[in-house]
Coordinates of N, CA, C and O in Angstrom, one line a residue:
M49 N 94.4 80.6 139.3 CA 95.6 79.9 139.7 C 96.8 80.9 139.9 O 97.1 81.6 138.9
P50 N 97.4 81.0 141.0 CA 98.5 81.9 141.2 C 99.7 81.6 140.4 O 100.0 80.4 140.1
R51 N 100.5 82.6 140.0 CA 101.7 82.4 139.3 C 102.8 81.9 140.2 O 102.8 82.4 141.4
S52 N 103.7 81.1 139.8 CA 104.7 80.7 140.7 C 105.8 81.8 140.8 O 106.0 82.5 139.8
A53 N 106.4 81.9 141.9 CA 107.4 82.9 142.2 C 108.5 82.8 141.2 O 109.0 81.7 140.9
G54 N 109.0 83.9 140.6 CA 110.2 83.9 139.7 C 109.8 83.6 138.3 O 110.7 83.7 137.4
R55 N 108.6 83.1 138.0 CA 108.3 82.8 136.6 C 107.5 84.0 136.0 O 106.4 84.3 136.4
S56 N 108.1 84.6 135.0 CA 107.5 85.8 134.4 C 106.9 85.5 133.0 O 106.4 86.4 132.4
H57 N 107.0 84.3 132.5 CA 106.5 84.0 131.2 C 105.3 83.1 131.2 O 105.1 82.3 132.1
A58 N 104.4 83.3 130.2 CA 103.3 82.4 130.1 C 103.8 81.0 129.7 O 104.8 80.8 129.1
W59 N 103.0 80.0 130.1 CA 103.4 78.6 129.8 C 103.1 78.3 128.3 O 103.9 77.6 127.7
L60 N 102.0 78.8 127.8 CA 101.6 78.5 126.4 C 101.4 79.8 125.7 O 100.9 80.8 126.2
A61 N 101.9 79.8 124.4 CA 101.7 81.0 123.5 C 100.2 81.1 123.2 O 99.6 80.1 123.0
R62 N 99.8 82.3 123.1 CA 98.4 82.5 122.7 C 98.4 82.7 121.2 O 99.4 83.2 120.6
K63 N 97.3 82.3 120.5 CA 97.2 82.4 119.1 C 97.2 83.9 118.8 O 96.5 84.7 119.4
K64 N 98.0 84.3 117.8 CA 98.1 85.7 117.5 C 97.1 86.2 116.4 O 96.7 87.3 116.3
G65 N 96.8 85.3 115.5 CA 95.9 85.7 114.4 C 95.3 84.4 113.8 O 95.4 83.3 114.4
G66 N 94.6 84.6 112.7 CA 93.9 83.4 112.1 C 94.9 82.5 111.3 O 96.1 82.9 111.1
P67 N 94.4 81.4 110.8 CA 95.3 80.5 110.1 C 95.5 80.9 108.7 O 95.2 80.1 107.7
D68 N 96.0 82.1 108.4 CA 96.2 82.6 107.1 C 97.5 82.0 106.5 O 98.3 81.3 107.2
D69 N 97.7 82.3 105.2 CA 98.9 81.8 104.5 C 100.2 82.5 105.1 O 100.1 83.6 105.6
P70 N 101.3 81.8 105.0 CA 102.6 82.4 105.4 C 102.8 83.6 104.6 O 102.3 83.8 103.5
F71 N 103.6 84.5 105.1 CA 104.0 85.8 104.5 C 105.4 86.1 104.8 O 106.0 85.5 105.8
L72 N 106.0 87.0 104.1 CA 107.4 87.4 104.4 C 107.4 88.7 105.1 O 106.8 89.7 104.6
P73 N 108.1 88.8 106.2 CA 108.2 90.1 106.9 C 109.3 91.0 106.2 O 109.9 90.6 105.2
K74 N 109.5 92.2 106.8 CA 110.5 93.1 106.3 C 111.6 93.3 107.3 O 111.3 93.2 108.5
V75 N 112.8 93.5 106.9 CA 113.9 93.8 107.8 C 113.6 95.0 108.7 O 113.1 96.0 108.1
G76 N 113.8 94.9 110.0 CA 113.5 96.0 110.9 C 112.1 95.9 111.6 O 111.9 96.6 112.6
E77 N 111.3 95.0 111.1 CA 110.0 94.8 111.7 C 110.1 94.0 113.0 O 110.9 93.1 113.1
L78 N 109.4 94.4 114.0 CA 109.4 93.8 115.3 C 108.1 93.0 115.5 O 107.0 93.5 115.2
Y79 N 108.2 91.8 115.9 CA 107.1 90.9 116.1 C 107.2 90.2 117.5 O 108.3 90.0 118.0
L80 N 106.0 89.9 118.0 CA 105.9 88.9 119.1 C 105.8 87.6 118.5 O 104.9 87.3 117.7
V81 N 106.8 86.7 118.8 CA 106.9 85.4 118.1 C 106.7 84.3 119.0 O 107.2 84.2 120.1
N82 N 105.9 83.3 118.6 CA 105.7 82.1 119.3 C 107.0 81.3 119.3 O 107.6 81.0 118.2
T83 N 107.6 81.1 120.5 CA 109.0 80.6 120.5 C 109.2 79.1 120.0 O 110.3 78.7 119.7
I84 N 108.1 78.4 119.8 CA 108.3 77.0 119.3 C 108.6 77.0 117.8 O 109.0 76.0 117.3
I85 N 108.4 78.1 117.1 CA 108.6 78.1 115.7 C 110.1 78.4 115.3 O 110.5 78.3 114.2
Y86 N 110.9 78.9 116.3 CA 112.3 79.2 115.9 C 113.3 78.2 116.3 O 113.0 77.4 117.2
S87 N 114.4 78.2 115.7 CA 115.5 77.2 115.9 C 116.5 77.6 117.0 O 117.5 78.1 116.7
I88 N 116.1 77.3 118.2 CA 117.0 77.4 119.3 C 116.6 76.3 120.2 O 115.5 75.7 120.1
G89 N 117.5 75.9 121.1 CA 117.2 74.9 122.0 C 115.9 75.1 122.8 O 114.8 75.0 122.2
H90 N 115.9 75.4 124.0 CA 114.7 75.6 124.8 C 114.6 77.0 125.2 O 115.5 77.6 125.7
D91 N 113.5 77.7 125.0 CA 113.2 79.0 125.4 C 112.2 79.0 126.5 O 111.1 78.4 126.2
P92 N 112.4 79.5 127.6 CA 111.4 79.4 128.7 C 110.2 80.3 128.5 O 109.2 80.1 129.1
A93 N 110.2 81.2 127.5 CA 109.0 82.0 127.2 C 108.2 81.4 126.2 O 108.7 80.7 125.3
A94 N 106.9 81.6 126.3 CA 106.0 81.1 125.2 C 106.0 82.0 124.0 O 105.9 81.5 122.9
D95 N 106.2 83.3 124.2 CA 106.3 84.3 123.2 C 107.5 85.2 123.5 O 107.8 85.4 124.7
R96 N 108.1 85.7 122.5 CA 109.3 86.6 122.7 C 109.3 87.6 121.6 O 109.1 87.3 120.4
P97 N 109.5 88.9 122.0 CA 109.7 89.9 120.9 C 111.0 89.6 120.1 O 112.0 89.1 120.7
A98 N 110.9 89.9 118.8 CA 112.1 89.6 118.0 C 112.0 90.6 116.8 O 111.0 90.9 116.3
V99 N 113.2 91.0 116.4 CA 113.3 91.9 115.2 C 113.9 91.1 114.0 O 114.7 90.2 114.2
V100 N 113.3 91.3 112.9 CA 113.7 90.7 111.6 C 115.0 91.3 111.1 O 115.0 92.5 110.9
I101 N 116.0 90.4 110.8 CA 117.2 91.0 110.3 C 117.6 90.4 108.9 O 118.5 91.0 108.3
C102 N 117.0 89.4 108.5 CA 117.2 88.8 107.1 C 116.0 88.1 106.6 O 115.5 87.2 107.3
V103 N 115.6 88.4 105.4 CA 114.5 87.8 104.8 C 114.9 87.3 103.4 O 115.6 88.0 102.7
P104 N 114.5 86.1 103.1 CA 114.8 85.5 101.7 C 114.3 86.4 100.6 O 113.2 87.0 100.7
L105 N 115.1 86.6 99.6 CA 114.7 87.4 98.4 C 113.5 86.8 97.7 O 112.7 87.5 97.1
E106 N 113.5 85.5 97.6 CA 112.4 84.8 96.9 C 111.6 83.9 97.9 O 112.1 83.1 98.6
P107 N 110.3 84.1 97.9 CA 109.4 83.3 98.7 C 109.5 81.8 98.4 O 109.4 81.0 99.3
A108 N 109.9 81.5 97.2 CA 110.0 80.1 96.8 C 111.3 79.4 97.3 O 111.5 78.2 97.3
S109 N 112.3 80.2 97.8 CA 113.5 79.7 98.3 C 113.3 78.9 99.6 O 112.3 79.1 100.2
R110 N 114.2 78.1 100.0 CA 114.1 77.3 101.2 C 114.9 78.1 102.3 O 115.0 77.5 103.4
S111 N 115.3 79.3 102.1 CA 116.1 80.0 103.1 C 115.2 80.4 104.2 O 114.0 80.9 104.0
P112 N 115.6 80.4 105.5 CA 114.8 80.8 106.6 C 114.8 82.3 106.8 O 115.7 83.0 106.3
I113 N 113.9 82.8 107.6 CA 113.9 84.1 108.1 C 114.7 84.2 109.3 O 114.6 83.3 110.2
Q114 N 115.6 85.2 109.4 CA 116.5 85.4 110.6 C 116.0 86.5 111.5 O 115.6 87.6 111.0
L115 N 116.0 86.2 112.8 CA 115.5 87.2 113.8 C 116.6 87.3 114.9 O 117.4 86.4 115.1
V116 N 116.5 88.4 115.6 CA 117.2 88.5 116.9 C 116.2 88.7 118.0 O 115.4 89.6 117.9
T117 N 116.2 87.8 119.0 CA 115.2 87.9 120.0 C 115.6 88.9 121.1 O 116.8 89.2 121.3
R118 N 114.6 89.3 121.8 CA 114.8 90.3 122.9 C 114.4 89.7 124.2 O 113.3 89.1 124.3
T119 N 115.2 89.9 125.2 CA 114.9 89.4 126.6 C 115.0 90.6 127.5 O 115.7 91.5 127.3
S120 N 114.3 90.5 128.6 CA 114.4 91.5 129.7 C 115.4 91.0 130.8 O 115.6 91.8 131.7
K121 N 115.9 89.9 130.6 CA 117.0 89.4 131.6 C 118.3 89.9 131.2 O 118.6 90.2 130.0
P122 N 119.3 90.0 132.1 CA 120.6 90.5 131.7 C 121.3 89.5 130.7 O 121.2 88.3 130.9
A123 N 121.8 90.0 129.6 CA 122.4 89.2 128.6 C 123.3 90.1 127.7 O 123.1 91.3 127.7
P124 N 124.3 89.5 127.1 CA 125.1 90.3 126.2 C 124.3 90.6 124.9 O 123.5 89.8 124.5
G125 N 124.5 91.8 124.4 CA 123.7 92.1 123.1 C 123.5 93.6 123.0 O 124.3 94.4 123.6
I126 N 122.5 94.0 122.3 CA 122.2 95.4 122.1 C 121.0 95.8 123.0 O 119.9 95.3 122.9
R127 N 121.4 96.7 123.9 CA 120.4 97.2 124.9 C 119.3 98.0 124.3 O 119.6 98.8 123.3
H128 N 118.1 97.9 124.8 CA 117.0 98.6 124.2 C 116.0 99.0 125.4 O 115.6 98.1 126.2
P129 N 115.7 100.2 125.5 CA 114.8 100.6 126.6 C 113.4 100.2 126.4 O 112.9 99.9 125.3
A130 N 112.6 100.2 127.5 CA 111.2 99.9 127.4 C 110.6 100.9 126.4 O 111.0 102.0 126.3
D131 N 109.6 100.4 125.7 CA 108.9 101.3 124.7 C 107.4 100.8 124.6 O 107.1 99.8 123.9
R132 N 106.6 101.5 125.3 CA 105.2 101.1 125.3 C 104.5 101.2 124.0 O 103.6 100.4 123.7
S133 N 105.0 102.0 123.0 CA 104.4 102.1 121.7 C 104.6 100.8 120.9 O 103.9 100.5 120.0
L134 N 105.7 100.0 121.3 CA 106.0 98.7 120.7 C 105.5 97.5 121.6 O 105.9 96.4 121.4
K135 N 104.7 97.8 122.6 CA 104.3 96.8 123.6 C 105.4 96.2 124.4 O 105.3 95.0 124.8
L136 N 106.5 96.9 124.6 CA 107.7 96.4 125.3 C 107.7 97.2 126.6 O 108.2 98.3 126.7
N137 N 107.2 96.6 127.7 CA 107.1 97.3 129.0 C 108.3 97.3 129.9 O 108.3 97.9 130.9
R138 N 109.3 96.5 129.5 CA 110.5 96.5 130.3 C 111.7 96.8 129.4 O 111.7 96.5 128.2
D139 N 112.8 97.3 130.1 CA 114.1 97.4 129.4 C 114.5 96.0 129.0 O 114.2 95.0 129.6
G140 N 115.2 95.9 127.9 CA 115.6 94.6 127.4 C 116.9 94.7 126.6 O 117.6 95.7 126.5
V141 N 117.2 93.5 126.0 CA 118.5 93.3 125.3 C 118.1 92.4 124.1 O 117.5 91.3 124.3
F142 N 118.5 92.8 122.9 CA 118.4 92.0 121.7 C 119.7 91.1 121.8 O 120.8 91.6 121.7
S143 N 119.5 89.8 122.0 CA 120.6 88.9 122.3 C 120.8 87.6 121.6 O 122.0 87.1 121.6
D144 N 119.8 87.1 121.0 CA 120.0 85.7 120.4 C 119.5 85.7 118.9 O 118.4 86.1 118.6
L145 N 120.4 85.2 118.1 CA 120.1 85.1 116.6 C 119.4 83.7 116.5 O 119.9 82.7 116.9
V146 N 118.2 83.7 115.8 CA 117.4 82.5 115.6 C 116.9 82.5 114.2 O 116.9 83.6 113.5
S147 N 116.4 81.4 113.7 CA 115.9 81.3 112.4 C 114.5 80.7 112.4 O 114.2 79.8 113.3
V148 N 113.6 81.1 111.5 CA 112.3 80.5 111.4 C 112.1 80.1 109.9 O 112.3 80.8 109.0
E149 N 111.6 78.9 109.7 CA 111.2 78.4 108.4 C 110.1 79.3 107.9 O 109.1 79.6 108.6
Q150 N 110.1 79.6 106.6 CA 109.1 80.5 106.0 C 107.7 80.0 106.2 O 106.8 80.8 106.5
Q151 N 107.5 78.7 106.1 CA 106.1 78.2 106.2 C 105.5 78.4 107.6 O 104.3 78.3 107.7
L152 N 106.3 78.6 108.6 CA 105.8 78.8 109.9 C 105.5 80.3 110.2 O 105.0 80.6 111.3
W153 N 106.0 81.2 109.3 CA 105.8 82.7 109.5 C 104.3 83.0 109.1 O 104.1 83.4 108.0
R154 N 103.4 82.8 110.0 CA 102.0 82.9 109.8 C 101.4 83.8 110.8 O 101.9 83.9 112.0
P155 N 100.3 84.5 110.5 CA 99.6 85.3 111.5 C 99.3 84.6 112.8 O 99.2 85.3 113.9
E156 N 99.0 83.3 112.8 CA 98.7 82.6 114.1 C 100.0 82.4 114.9 O 99.8 82.1 116.1
N157 N 101.2 82.6 114.4 CA 102.4 82.5 115.2 C 103.2 83.8 115.5 O 104.1 83.7 116.3
V158 N 102.8 84.8 114.8 CA 103.5 86.1 115.0 C 102.5 87.3 115.1 O 101.5 87.2 114.4
E159 N 102.9 88.2 115.9 CA 102.0 89.5 116.0 C 102.9 90.7 115.7 O 104.0 90.9 116.4
Y160 N 102.6 91.5 114.8 CA 103.3 92.6 114.4 C 103.3 93.7 115.5 O 102.2 94.0 116.0
L161 N 104.4 94.2 116.0 CA 104.5 95.2 117.0 C 104.9 96.6 116.5 O 104.6 97.6 117.1
G162 N 105.6 96.6 115.4 CA 106.0 97.9 114.8 C 107.4 97.8 114.2 O 107.9 96.7 113.9
I163 N 108.0 98.9 114.0 CA 109.4 99.0 113.4 C 110.4 99.4 114.5 O 110.1 100.3 115.3
L164 N 111.4 98.6 114.6 CA 112.5 98.9 115.6 C 113.2 100.2 115.2 O 113.7 100.3 114.1
P165 N 113.2 101.3 116.0 CA 113.7 102.5 115.6 C 115.3 102.5 115.7 O 115.9 101.7 116.3
E166 N 115.8 103.5 115.0 CA 117.3 103.8 115.1 C 117.6 104.4 116.4 O 116.7 105.1 117.0
P167 N 118.7 104.3 117.0 CA 119.9 103.6 116.5 C 119.9 102.1 116.8 O 120.9 101.4 116.5
F168 N 118.8 101.6 117.4 CA 118.8 100.2 117.8 C 118.8 99.2 116.7 O 119.5 98.2 116.8
L169 N 118.1 99.5 115.6 CA 118.1 98.6 114.4 C 119.5 98.5 113.9 O 120.0 97.4 113.6
S170 N 120.2 99.6 113.7 CA 121.6 99.6 113.1 C 122.5 98.8 114.1 O 123.4 98.1 113.6
G171 N 122.3 99.0 115.4 CA 123.1 98.2 116.3 C 122.9 96.7 116.2 O 123.9 96.0 116.2
V172 N 121.6 96.3 116.1 CA 121.3 94.9 116.0 C 121.9 94.3 114.7 O 122.5 93.3 114.6
L173 N 121.7 95.1 113.6 CA 122.2 94.6 112.3 C 123.7 94.5 112.3 O 124.3 93.6 111.7
G174 N 124.4 95.5 112.9 CA 125.8 95.5 112.9 C 126.4 94.4 113.7 O 127.4 93.8 113.4
R175 N 125.7 94.0 114.8 CA 126.2 92.9 115.6 C 125.9 91.5 115.1 O 126.7 90.6 115.2
F176 N 124.7 91.4 114.5 CA 124.2 90.0 114.1 C 124.2 89.7 112.6 O 123.9 88.6 112.3
S177 N 124.4 90.7 111.8 CA 124.3 90.4 110.3 C 125.6 90.0 109.8 O 126.7 90.3 110.3

């Protein structure tokens, strides 16, 4: 089936891992995240790269995990060049702050891509923390 012109995102997120227990990420880690698990209106992408900027201190707390998502479309935010080592093939911008409930942070919803390097991580934390 041919892709429609102008649409660069998959319609459905692919499963990233098995149905394991939720886990807590670390600040600075970059993940490919299923967009239906975070708190934002409508995201046209099924998956989106996002860097972790805030993690609850206690797994038992009800506090969400905070992320900043990355887009390859023009947007205000922290610019970041393509980086094939992180599976990011296009230049992009870290632009939207979103939250994910801890119980949804599971291997089936997120795929670890690596650590966002400096100075980009400091830029994102400075703007969004």
